[in-house]
Coordinates of N, CA and C in Angstrom, one line a residue:
X261 N -147.7 18.6 127.4 CA -146.7 17.6 127.6 C -147.3 16.4 128.3
X262 N -146.8 15.2 127.9 CA -147.3 13.9 128.5 C -146.7 13.8 129.9
X263 N -147.4 13.2 130.7 CA -146.9 13.0 132.1 C -145.9 11.8 132.1
X264 N -144.9 11.8 133.0 CA -143.9 10.8 133.0 C -144.5 9.4 133.3
X265 N -145.6 9.3 134.0 CA -146.2 8.0 134.3 C -146.8 7.4 133.1
X266 N -147.4 8.2 132.2 CA -148.0 7.8 131.0 C -146.9 7.2 130.0
X267 N -145.8 8.0 130.0 CA -144.7 7.6 129.1 C -144.1 6.2 129.6
X268 N -144.0 6.1 130.9 CA -143.5 4.9 131.5 C -144.4 3.7 131.2
X269 N -145.7 3.9 131.3 CA -146.7 2.8 131.0 C -146.6 2.4 129.5
X270 N -146.4 3.3 128.6 CA -146.3 3.0 127.2 C -145.0 2.2 126.9
X271 N -143.9 2.7 127.6 CA -142.7 2.0 127.4 C -142.7 0.5 127.9
X272 N -143.4 0.4 129.0 CA -143.5 -1.0 129.6 C -144.4 -1.9 128.6
X273 N -145.5 -1.3 128.1 CA -146.3 -2.0 127.2 C -145.5 -2.4 125.9
X274 N -144.7 -1.5 125.4 CA -143.9 -1.8 124.2 C -142.9 -2.9 124.5
X275 N -142.3 -2.9 125.7 CA -141.4 -4.0 126.1 C -142.1 -5.3 126.2
X276 N -143.3 -5.3 126.8 CA -144.0 -6.5 126.9 C -144.4 -7.1 125.6
X277 N -144.9 -6.2 124.7 CA -145.3 -6.7 123.3 C -144.1 -7.2 122.5
X278 N -142.9 -6.6 122.7 CA -141.7 -7.0 122.1 C -141.3 -8.4 122.6
X279 N -141.4 -8.6 123.9 CA -141.1 -9.9 124.5 C -142.0 -11.0 124.1
X280 N -143.3 -10.7 124.0 CA -144.3 -11.6 123.5 C -144.0 -12.0 122.0
X281 N -143.6 -11.0 121.2 CA -143.3 -11.3 119.8 C -142.1 -12.2 119.7
X282 N -141.1 -11.9 120.5 CA -139.9 -12.8 120.5 C -140.2 -14.2 120.9
X283 N -141.0 -14.3 122.0 CA -141.4 -15.6 122.5 C -142.2 -16.4 121.4
X284 N -143.1 -15.7 120.7 CA -143.9 -16.4 119.6 C -143.0 -16.8 118.5
X285 N -142.0 -16.0 118.2 CA -141.1 -16.4 117.0 C -140.0 -17.4 117.4
X286 N -139.8 -17.6 118.7 CA -138.8 -18.6 119.2 C -139.2 -20.0 118.9
X287 N -138.3 -20.8 118.2 CA -138.7 -22.2 117.9 C -138.7 -23.1 119.2
X288 N -139.2 -24.2 119.0 CA -139.2 -25.2 120.1 C -137.8 -25.5 120.5
X289 N -137.5 -25.4 121.8 CA -136.1 -25.7 122.3 C -135.8 -27.2 122.2
X290 N -136.8 -28.1 122.0 CA -136.5 -29.5 121.9 C -136.3 -30.0 120.5
X291 N -137.3 -29.7 119.6 CA -137.2 -30.2 118.2 C -136.7 -29.2 117.3
X292 N -136.8 -27.9 117.6 CA -136.3 -26.8 116.7 C -137.2 -26.7 115.5
X293 N -136.6 -26.2 114.4 CA -137.3 -26.1 113.1 C -136.9 -27.2 112.2
X294 N -137.9 -27.8 111.5 CA -137.5 -28.9 110.6 C -136.5 -28.5 109.5
X295 N -135.5 -29.3 109.3 CA -134.5 -29.0 108.3 C -134.3 -30.2 107.4
X296 N -133.5 -30.0 106.4 CA -133.3 -31.1 105.5 C -132.7 -32.3 106.2
X297 N -131.8 -32.1 107.1 CA -131.2 -33.2 107.9 C -132.2 -33.9 108.8
X298 N -132.9 -33.1 109.6 CA -133.9 -33.7 110.5 C -135.0 -34.5 109.8
X299 N -135.4 -34.0 108.6 CA -136.4 -34.7 107.8 C -135.9 -36.0 107.3
X300 N -134.6 -36.1 107.0 CA -134.0 -37.3 106.4 C -133.9 -38.4 107.5
X301 N -134.0 -38.1 108.8 CA -133.9 -39.1 109.8 C -135.1 -40.1 109.8
X302 N -134.8 -41.4 110.0 CA -135.9 -42.4 109.9 C -136.7 -42.4 111.2
X303 N -138.0 -42.5 111.1 CA -138.9 -42.7 112.3 C -139.3 -44.1 112.3
X304 N -139.4 -44.7 113.5 CA -139.9 -46.2 113.5 C -141.2 -46.4 112.8
X305 N -142.2 -45.5 112.9 CA -143.4 -45.8 112.2 C -143.3 -45.8 110.7
X306 N -142.4 -44.9 110.3 CA -142.2 -44.8 108.8 C -141.5 -46.1 108.3
X307 N -140.5 -46.6 109.1 CA -139.8 -47.8 108.7 C -140.7 -49.0 108.7
X308 N -141.5 -49.2 109.8 CA -142.4 -50.3 109.9 C -143.5 -50.4 108.9
X309 N -143.8 -49.2 108.3 CA -144.8 -49.1 107.3 C -144.4 -49.9 106.1
X310 N -143.1 -50.0 105.8 CA -142.6 -50.7 104.7 C -142.9 -52.2 104.7
X311 N -143.2 -52.7 105.9 CA -143.5 -54.2 106.0 C -144.8 -54.5 105.3
X312 N -145.7 -53.6 105.3 CA -147.0 -53.8 104.7 C -147.2 -53.1 103.4
X313 N -146.4 -52.1 103.1 CA -146.6 -51.3 101.9 C -145.4 -51.6 100.9
X314 N -145.6 -52.4 99.8 CA -144.6 -52.7 98.9 C -144.0 -51.6 98.2
X315 N -144.7 -50.4 98.1 CA -144.2 -49.2 97.4 C -143.4 -48.3 98.3
X316 N -143.4 -48.6 99.6 CA -142.6 -47.8 100.5 C -141.1 -48.1 100.3
X317 N -140.3 -47.1 100.7 CA -138.8 -47.3 100.6 C -138.3 -48.3 101.6
X318 N -137.5 -49.2 101.1 CA -136.9 -50.3 101.9 C -135.5 -49.9 102.4
X319 N -135.3 -50.0 103.7 CA -134.0 -49.6 104.3 C -133.4 -50.9 104.9
X320 N -132.1 -51.0 104.7 CA -131.4 -52.2 105.1 C -130.7 -52.0 106.4
X321 N -130.7 -53.1 107.2 CA -130.1 -53.1 108.5 C -128.6 -53.5 108.4
X322 N -127.9 -53.4 109.5 CA -126.4 -53.9 109.5 C -125.6 -53.0 108.6
X323 N -126.0 -51.8 108.3 CA -125.2 -50.8 107.6 C -124.9 -51.3 106.1
X324 N -125.8 -52.0 105.5 CA -125.6 -52.5 104.2 C -125.9 -51.3 103.2
X325 N -124.9 -51.1 102.3 CA -125.1 -50.1 101.3 C -125.6 -50.7 99.9
X326 N -125.6 -49.8 98.9 CA -126.1 -50.3 97.6 C -125.3 -51.4 97.0
X327 N -124.0 -51.3 97.2 CA -123.1 -52.3 96.7 C -123.3 -53.7 97.3
X328 N -123.5 -53.6 98.7 CA -123.8 -54.9 99.4 C -125.1 -55.5 98.9
X329 N -126.1 -54.6 98.7 CA -127.4 -55.1 98.2 C -127.3 -55.8 96.9
X330 N -126.6 -55.1 96.0 CA -126.4 -55.7 94.6 C -125.7 -57.0 94.7
X331 N -124.7 -57.1 95.6 CA -123.9 -58.4 95.7 C -124.8 -59.5 96.3
X332 N -125.5 -59.2 97.3 CA -126.3 -60.2 98.0 C -127.6 -60.6 97.3
X333 N -128.3 -59.7 96.7 CA -129.6 -60.0 96.1 C -129.7 -60.1 94.6
X334 N -128.6 -59.7 93.9 CA -128.6 -59.8 92.5 C -127.5 -60.7 91.9
X335 N -126.2 -60.3 92.3 CA -125.1 -61.1 91.8 C -125.0 -62.5 92.3
X336 N -125.0 -62.6 93.6 CA -124.9 -63.9 94.2 C -125.9 -65.0 93.8
X337 N -127.2 -64.7 93.8 CA -128.1 -65.7 93.3 C -127.9 -66.2 91.9
X338 N -127.5 -65.3 91.0 CA -127.2 -65.7 89.6 C -125.9 -66.6 89.6
X339 N -124.9 -66.3 90.4 CA -123.7 -67.1 90.4 C -124.0 -68.4 91.0
X340 N -124.8 -68.5 92.0 CA -125.1 -69.8 92.6 C -125.9 -70.7 91.7
X341 N -126.9 -70.1 91.0 CA -127.6 -70.8 90.0 C -126.7 -71.4 88.9
X342 N -125.8 -70.5 88.4 CA -124.9 -70.9 87.4 C -123.9 -72.1 87.9
X343 N -123.5 -72.0 89.1 CA -122.7 -73.1 89.7 C -123.4 -74.4 89.8
X344 N -124.7 -74.3 90.2 CA -125.5 -75.5 90.3 C -125.7 -76.2 88.9
X345 N -125.9 -75.4 87.9 CA -126.1 -75.9 86.6 C -124.8 -76.5 86.1
X346 N -123.7 -75.8 86.4 CA -122.4 -76.3 86.0 C -122.1 -77.7 86.6
X347 N -122.4 -77.8 88.0 CA -122.1 -79.1 88.7 C -123.0 -80.2 88.1
X348 N -124.2 -79.9 87.7 CA -125.1 -81.0 87.1 C -124.5 -81.4 85.8
X349 N -124.0 -80.5 85.0 CA -123.4 -80.9 83.7 C -122.1 -81.8 83.9
X350 N -121.4 -81.4 85.0 CA -120.1 -82.2 85.2 C -120.5 -83.6 85.6
X351 N -121.6 -83.8 86.4 CA -122.0 -85.1 86.9 C -122.6 -85.9 85.8
X352 N -122.8 -85.3 84.6 CA -123.3 -86.1 83.5 C -124.8 -86.1 83.4
X353 N -125.5 -85.3 84.2 CA -127.0 -85.3 84.2 C -127.4 -84.4 83.0
X354 N -128.5 -84.7 82.4 CA -129.0 -83.9 81.4 C -129.8 -82.8 82.0
X355 N -129.4 -81.6 81.7 CA -130.1 -80.4 82.3 C -130.9 -79.7 81.2
X356 N -132.2 -79.6 81.5 CA -133.0 -78.9 80.5 C -133.4 -77.5 81.1
X357 N -134.1 -76.7 80.3 CA -134.4 -75.4 80.7 C -135.3 -75.3 81.9
X358 N -136.2 -76.3 82.1 CA -137.0 -76.3 83.3 C -136.2 -76.3 84.6
X359 N -135.2 -77.2 84.6 CA -134.3 -77.3 85.8 C -133.6 -76.0 86.0
X360 N -133.1 -75.4 84.9 CA -132.3 -74.1 85.0 C -133.3 -73.0 85.6
X361 N -134.5 -73.0 85.1 CA -135.4 -72.0 85.6 C -135.8 -72.2 87.0
X362 N -136.0 -73.4 87.4 CA -136.4 -73.7 88.8 C -135.3 -73.4 89.7
X363 N -134.0 -73.7 89.3 CA -132.9 -73.4 90.2 C -132.7 -71.9 90.3
X364 N -132.9 -71.1 89.3 CA -132.9 -69.7 89.3 C -134.0 -69.1 90.2
X365 N -135.2 -69.7 90.1 CA -136.3 -69.2 91.0 C -136.0 -69.5 92.4
X366 N -135.4 -70.7 92.7 CA -135.1 -71.0 94.1 C -134.1 -70.0 94.7
X367 N -133.1 -69.7 93.9 CA -132.1 -68.8 94.4 C -132.7 -67.4 94.6
X368 N -133.6 -67.0 93.7 CA -134.2 -65.7 93.8 C -135.1 -65.6 95.1
X369 N -135.7 -66.8 95.4 CA -136.6 -66.8 96.5 C -135.7 -66.7 97.8
X370 N -134.6 -67.4 97.8 CA -133.7 -67.3 98.9 C -133.2 -65.8 99.1
X371 N -132.9 -65.2 98.0 CA -132.4 -63.8 98.1 C -133.5 -62.9 98.7
X372 N -134.8 -63.1 98.3 CA -135.9 -62.3 98.8 C -136.1 -62.6 100.3
X373 N -135.9 -63.8 100.8 CA -136.0 -64.1 102.2 C -134.9 -63.4 103.0
X374 N -133.7 -63.5 102.4 CA -132.6 -62.8 103.1 C -132.8 -61.3 103.1
X375 N -133.3 -60.8 102.0 CA -133.6 -59.3 102.0 C -134.6 -58.9 103.0
X376 N -135.6 -59.7 103.3 CA -136.6 -59.4 104.3 C -135.9 -59.5 105.7
X377 N -135.0 -60.5 105.9 CA -134.4 -60.7 107.2 C -133.5 -59.5 107.6
X378 N -132.8 -58.9 106.6 CA -131.9 -57.8 106.9 C -132.5 -56.5 106.7
X379 N -133.8 -56.4 106.5 CA -134.5 -55.1 106.3 C -134.7 -54.5 107.7
X380 N -134.7 -53.2 107.7 CA -134.9 -52.5 109.0 C -136.3 -52.6 109.5
X381 N -137.3 -52.9 108.7 CA -138.7 -53.1 109.2 C -138.9 -54.3 110.0
X382 N -137.9 -55.2 110.0 CA -137.9 -56.4 110.9 C -137.0 -56.2 112.1
X383 N -136.4 -55.0 112.3 CA -135.5 -54.8 113.4 C -136.3 -54.0 114.5
X384 N -135.5 -53.7 115.5 CA -136.1 -52.9 116.6 C -135.8 -51.4 116.6
X385 N -136.2 -50.6 117.5 CA -136.0 -49.2 117.5 C -134.5 -48.9 117.7
X386 N -133.8 -49.7 118.4 CA -132.4 -49.5 118.6 C -131.6 -49.6 117.3
X387 N -132.0 -50.5 116.4 CA -131.3 -50.6 115.1 C -131.6 -49.4 114.2
X388 N -132.8 -48.9 114.3 CA -133.2 -47.6 113.6 C -132.4 -46.5 114.1
X389 N -132.2 -46.4 115.4 CA -131.4 -45.4 116.0 C -129.9 -45.4 115.5
X390 N -129.4 -46.6 115.5 CA -128.0 -46.8 115.0 C -127.9 -46.4 113.5
X391 N -128.9 -46.7 112.7 CA -128.9 -46.2 111.3 C -128.9 -44.7 111.3
X392 N -129.6 -44.0 112.1 CA -129.7 -42.6 112.1 C -128.3 -42.0 112.6
X393 N -127.7 -42.6 113.6 CA -126.4 -42.2 114.1 C -125.4 -42.3 113.0
X394 N -125.4 -43.3 112.3 CA -124.4 -43.5 111.2 C -124.6 -42.4 110.1
X395 N -125.9 -42.1 109.8 CA -126.2 -41.0 108.9 C -125.7 -39.7 109.4
X396 N -125.8 -39.5 110.8 CA -125.4 -38.3 111.4 C -123.9 -38.1 111.3
X397 N -123.1 -39.1 111.6 CA -121.7 -39.1 111.5 C -121.2 -38.7 110.1
X398 N -121.9 -39.3 109.1 CA -121.6 -39.0 107.7 C -121.8 -37.5 107.3
X399 N -122.9 -37.0 108.0 CA -123.3 -35.6 107.7 C -122.4 -34.6 108.4
X400 N -122.1 -34.8 109.7 CA -121.4 -33.8 110.5 C -119.9 -34.1 110.7
X401 N -119.5 -35.4 110.5 CA -118.1 -35.7 110.9 C -117.1 -35.2 109.9
X402 N -115.9 -35.0 110.3 CA -114.8 -34.6 109.4 C -114.3 -35.8 108.6
X403 N -114.5 -37.0 109.1 CA -114.3 -38.2 108.4 C -115.2 -39.3 108.8
X404 N -115.2 -40.4 108.2 CA -116.1 -41.5 108.6 C -116.0 -42.0 110.0
X405 N -114.8 -41.8 110.6 CA -114.6 -42.3 112.0 C -114.7 -41.2 113.0
X406 N -115.1 -40.0 112.6 CA -115.2 -38.9 113.6 C -116.5 -39.0 114.4
X407 N -116.3 -39.4 115.6 CA -117.5 -39.5 116.5 C -117.3 -38.7 117.8
X408 N -116.2 -37.9 117.8 CA -115.9 -37.2 119.1 C -116.0 -35.7 118.9
X409 N -116.1 -35.1 117.7 CA -116.1 -33.7 117.6 C -117.4 -33.1 118.1
X410 N -117.4 -31.9 118.5 CA -118.5 -31.3 119.2 C -119.8 -31.2 118.3
X411 N -119.6 -31.0 117.0 CA -120.8 -30.9 116.1 C -121.4 -32.3 115.9
X412 N -120.6 -33.4 115.9 CA -121.1 -34.7 115.8 C -121.9 -35.1 117.1
X413 N -121.3 -34.8 118.2 CA -121.9 -35.1 119.5 C -123.3 -34.3 119.6
X414 N -123.3 -33.1 119.2 CA -124.6 -32.3 119.3 C -125.6 -32.9 118.3
X415 N -125.2 -33.3 117.2 CA -126.1 -33.9 116.2 C -126.6 -35.2 116.7
X416 N -125.7 -36.1 117.3 CA -126.2 -37.4 117.8 C -127.2 -37.2 118.9
X417 N -126.9 -36.2 119.8 CA -127.9 -35.9 120.9 C -129.2 -35.4 120.3
X418 N -129.2 -34.7 119.2 CA -130.4 -34.2 118.5 C -131.2 -35.4 118.0
X419 N -130.5 -36.4 117.5 CA -131.2 -37.6 117.0 C -131.8 -38.3 118.2
X420 N -131.1 -38.5 119.3 CA -131.7 -39.1 120.5 C -132.9 -38.3 121.0
X421 N -132.8 -37.0 121.0 CA -133.8 -36.1 121.5 C -135.1 -36.2 120.7
X422 N -134.9 -36.2 119.3 CA -136.1 -36.3 118.4 C -136.8 -37.7 118.6
X423 N -136.0 -38.7 118.8 CA -136.5 -40.1 119.0 C -137.3 -40.2 120.3
X424 N -136.7 -39.6 121.4 CA -137.3 -39.7 122.7 C -138.6 -38.8 122.7
X425 N -138.5 -37.7 122.0 CA -139.6 -36.7 122.0 C -140.8 -37.4 121.3
X426 N -140.6 -38.1 120.2 CA -141.7 -38.8 119.5 C -142.2 -39.9 120.3
X427 N -141.4 -40.6 121.1 CA -141.9 -41.7 122.0 C -142.8 -41.1 123.0
X428 N -142.4 -40.0 123.6 CA -143.2 -39.3 124.7 C -144.5 -38.8 124.1
X429 N -144.4 -38.3 122.9 CA -145.6 -37.7 122.3 C -146.7 -38.8 122.0
X430 N -146.2 -40.0 121.7 CA -147.1 -41.2 121.5 C -147.4 -41.9 122.8
X431 N -146.7 -41.7 123.9 CA -146.9 -42.4 125.1 C -146.9 -41.3 126.3
X432 N -148.0 -40.6 126.4 CA -148.1 -39.5 127.3 C -147.9 -39.9 128.8
X433 N -148.2 -41.2 129.1 CA -148.1 -41.6 130.5 C -146.7 -42.0 130.9
X434 N -145.8 -42.0 130.0 CA -144.4 -42.4 130.3 C -143.7 -41.2 130.9
X435 N -143.9 -40.9 132.1 CA -143.4 -39.8 132.8 C -141.9 -39.9 133.1
X436 N -141.4 -41.2 133.2 CA -140.0 -41.4 133.5 C -139.1 -40.8 132.5
X437 N -139.4 -40.8 131.2 CA -138.5 -40.3 130.2 C -138.5 -38.8 130.0
X438 N -139.4 -38.1 130.7 CA -139.4 -36.6 130.7 C -138.1 -36.1 131.2
X439 N -137.6 -36.6 132.3 CA -136.4 -36.2 132.9 C -135.2 -36.5 132.0
X440 N -135.2 -37.6 131.4 CA -134.1 -38.0 130.4 C -134.1 -37.0 129.2
X441 N -135.3 -36.6 128.8 CA -135.4 -35.7 127.7 C -134.8 -34.3 128.1
X442 N -135.1 -33.8 129.3 CA -134.6 -32.6 129.7 C -133.0 -32.6 129.8
X443 N -132.5 -33.7 130.3 CA -131.1 -33.9 130.5 C -130.4 -33.9 129.2
X444 N -131.0 -34.5 128.2 CA -130.4 -34.5 126.8 C -130.3 -33.1 126.2
X445 N -131.4 -32.4 126.4 CA -131.5 -31.0 125.8 C -130.5 -30.1 126.4
X446 N -130.3 -30.2 127.8 CA -129.3 -29.3 128.4 C -127.9 -29.8 128.1
X447 N -127.7 -31.0 127.9 CA -126.4 -31.5 127.5 C -126.0 -31.0 126.1
X448 N -127.0 -31.0 125.2 CA -126.8 -30.5 123.9 C -126.5 -29.0 123.9
X449 N -127.2 -28.3 124.8 CA -127.0 -26.9 124.9 C -125.5 -26.6 125.4
X450 N -125.1 -27.4 126.3 CA -123.7 -27.2 126.9 C -122.6 -27.5 125.8
X451 N -122.8 -28.5 125.0 CA -121.9 -28.8 123.9 C -121.9 -27.7 122.9
X452 N -123.0 -27.2 122.5 CA -123.1 -26.1 121.5 C -122.4 -24.8 122.0
X453 N -122.6 -24.5 123.3 CA -121.9 -23.4 123.9 C -120.4 -23.5 123.8
X454 N -119.9 -24.8 124.0 CA -118.5 -25.0 123.9 C -118.0 -24.9 122.4
X455 N -118.9 -25.4 121.5 CA -118.5 -25.2 120.1 C -118.5 -23.8 119.7
X456 N -119.3 -22.9 120.2 CA -119.3 -21.5 119.9 C -118.0 -20.9 120.3
X457 N -117.5 -21.3 121.5 CA -116.2 -20.7 122.0 C -115.1 -21.2 121.1
X458 N -115.2 -22.4 120.5 CA -114.1 -23.0 119.7 C -114.1 -22.4 118.3
X459 N -115.2 -22.4 117.7 CA -115.3 -21.9 116.3 C -116.7 -21.4 116.0
X460 N -116.8 -20.1 115.7 CA -118.1 -19.5 115.4 C -118.7 -20.1 114.0
X461 N -117.8 -20.3 113.1 CA -118.2 -20.8 111.8 C -118.9 -22.2 111.9
X462 N -118.2 -23.1 112.6 CA -118.7 -24.5 112.8 C -120.0 -24.4 113.7
X463 N -120.0 -23.5 114.6 CA -121.2 -23.4 115.5 C -122.4 -23.0 114.7
X464 N -122.4 -21.9 113.9 CA -123.5 -21.5 113.1 C -123.9 -22.5 112.0
X465 N -122.9 -23.2 111.5 CA -123.3 -24.2 110.5 C -124.0 -25.3 111.1
X466 N -123.6 -25.7 112.3 CA -124.2 -26.8 113.0 C -125.7 -26.5 113.4
X467 N -125.9 -25.4 114.1 CA -127.2 -25.0 114.5 C -128.2 -24.8 113.4
X468 N -127.7 -24.4 112.2 CA -128.5 -24.2 111.1 C -129.0 -25.5 110.5
X469 N -128.1 -26.5 110.5 CA -128.4 -27.9 110.0 C -129.4 -28.5 111.0
X470 N -129.2 -28.3 112.3 CA -130.1 -28.9 113.3 C -131.4 -28.2 113.5
X471 N -131.5 -27.0 112.9 CA -132.8 -26.2 113.0 C -133.0 -25.6 114.4
X472 N -131.8 -25.2 115.0 CA -131.9 -24.6 116.4 C -131.7 -23.1 116.3
X473 N -132.2 -22.4 117.3 CA -132.1 -21.0 117.3 C -131.1 -20.6 118.4
X474 N -130.3 -19.6 118.1 CA -129.2 -19.2 119.1 C -129.8 -18.7 120.4
X475 N -131.0 -18.1 120.3 CA -131.7 -17.6 121.6 C -132.0 -18.8 122.5
X476 N -132.3 -19.9 121.9 CA -132.7 -21.1 122.7 C -131.4 -21.6 123.4
X477 N -130.3 -21.6 122.7 CA -129.0 -22.1 123.2 C -128.4 -21.3 124.3
X478 N -128.5 -20.0 124.1 CA -127.9 -19.0 125.0 C -128.8 -18.7 126.2
X479 N -130.1 -18.8 126.0 CA -131.0 -18.5 127.1 C -131.3 -19.7 128.0
X480 N -132.3 -19.5 128.9 CA -132.7 -20.5 129.8 C -133.7 -21.4 129.1
X481 N -133.5 -22.7 129.2 CA -134.4 -23.7 128.5 C -135.4 -24.2 129.6
X482 N -136.7 -24.0 129.2 CA -137.8 -24.5 130.1 C -138.6 -25.5 129.3
X483 N -138.6 -26.8 129.8 CA -139.4 -27.9 129.1 C -140.5 -28.3 130.0

């Protein structure tokens, strides 16, 4: 028969190995696991790359959607060029094809300048953050004006956390923002605990989309 001390040592070793395995499998309490939602969020470096790369995706500032882009950059220049041509004909001037083409080119140039001005790559990090927050409300909100529900607040905090984490990663000497990051992570944890008490279905749906693990939310967070 084995001695009790040997059995105790083996049990302790099993517990330690189990704890180490759980610790290794536990995702990062700050950024979590990358998900479809977190991957869709814009990063400043990704947006600013569009300024020099013509093949990169262009994102519009001021919450302009596809309909607004079509109106501003396609429909309006054509209508303005047509109105200029019409006014010249009314005044009795002879309008040839060269004038029509030059007018159309001028309006197209104006549209390109305006498109560059309202592009996100000419904005600051705050505008990119607002773009991501709008995207978050659309994803987690019950309607387009829902900014107060627990899942929306947790998702918005996640956007701020990811943004601040990337800033700290690129600026290691910025010690001031470490405390801000810890406060945001603990605030998100508190909101998610409240959401779990309110609705388990909404809670599990939210943490799955955010790439967070329940062990991180329920346990102690060390950053």
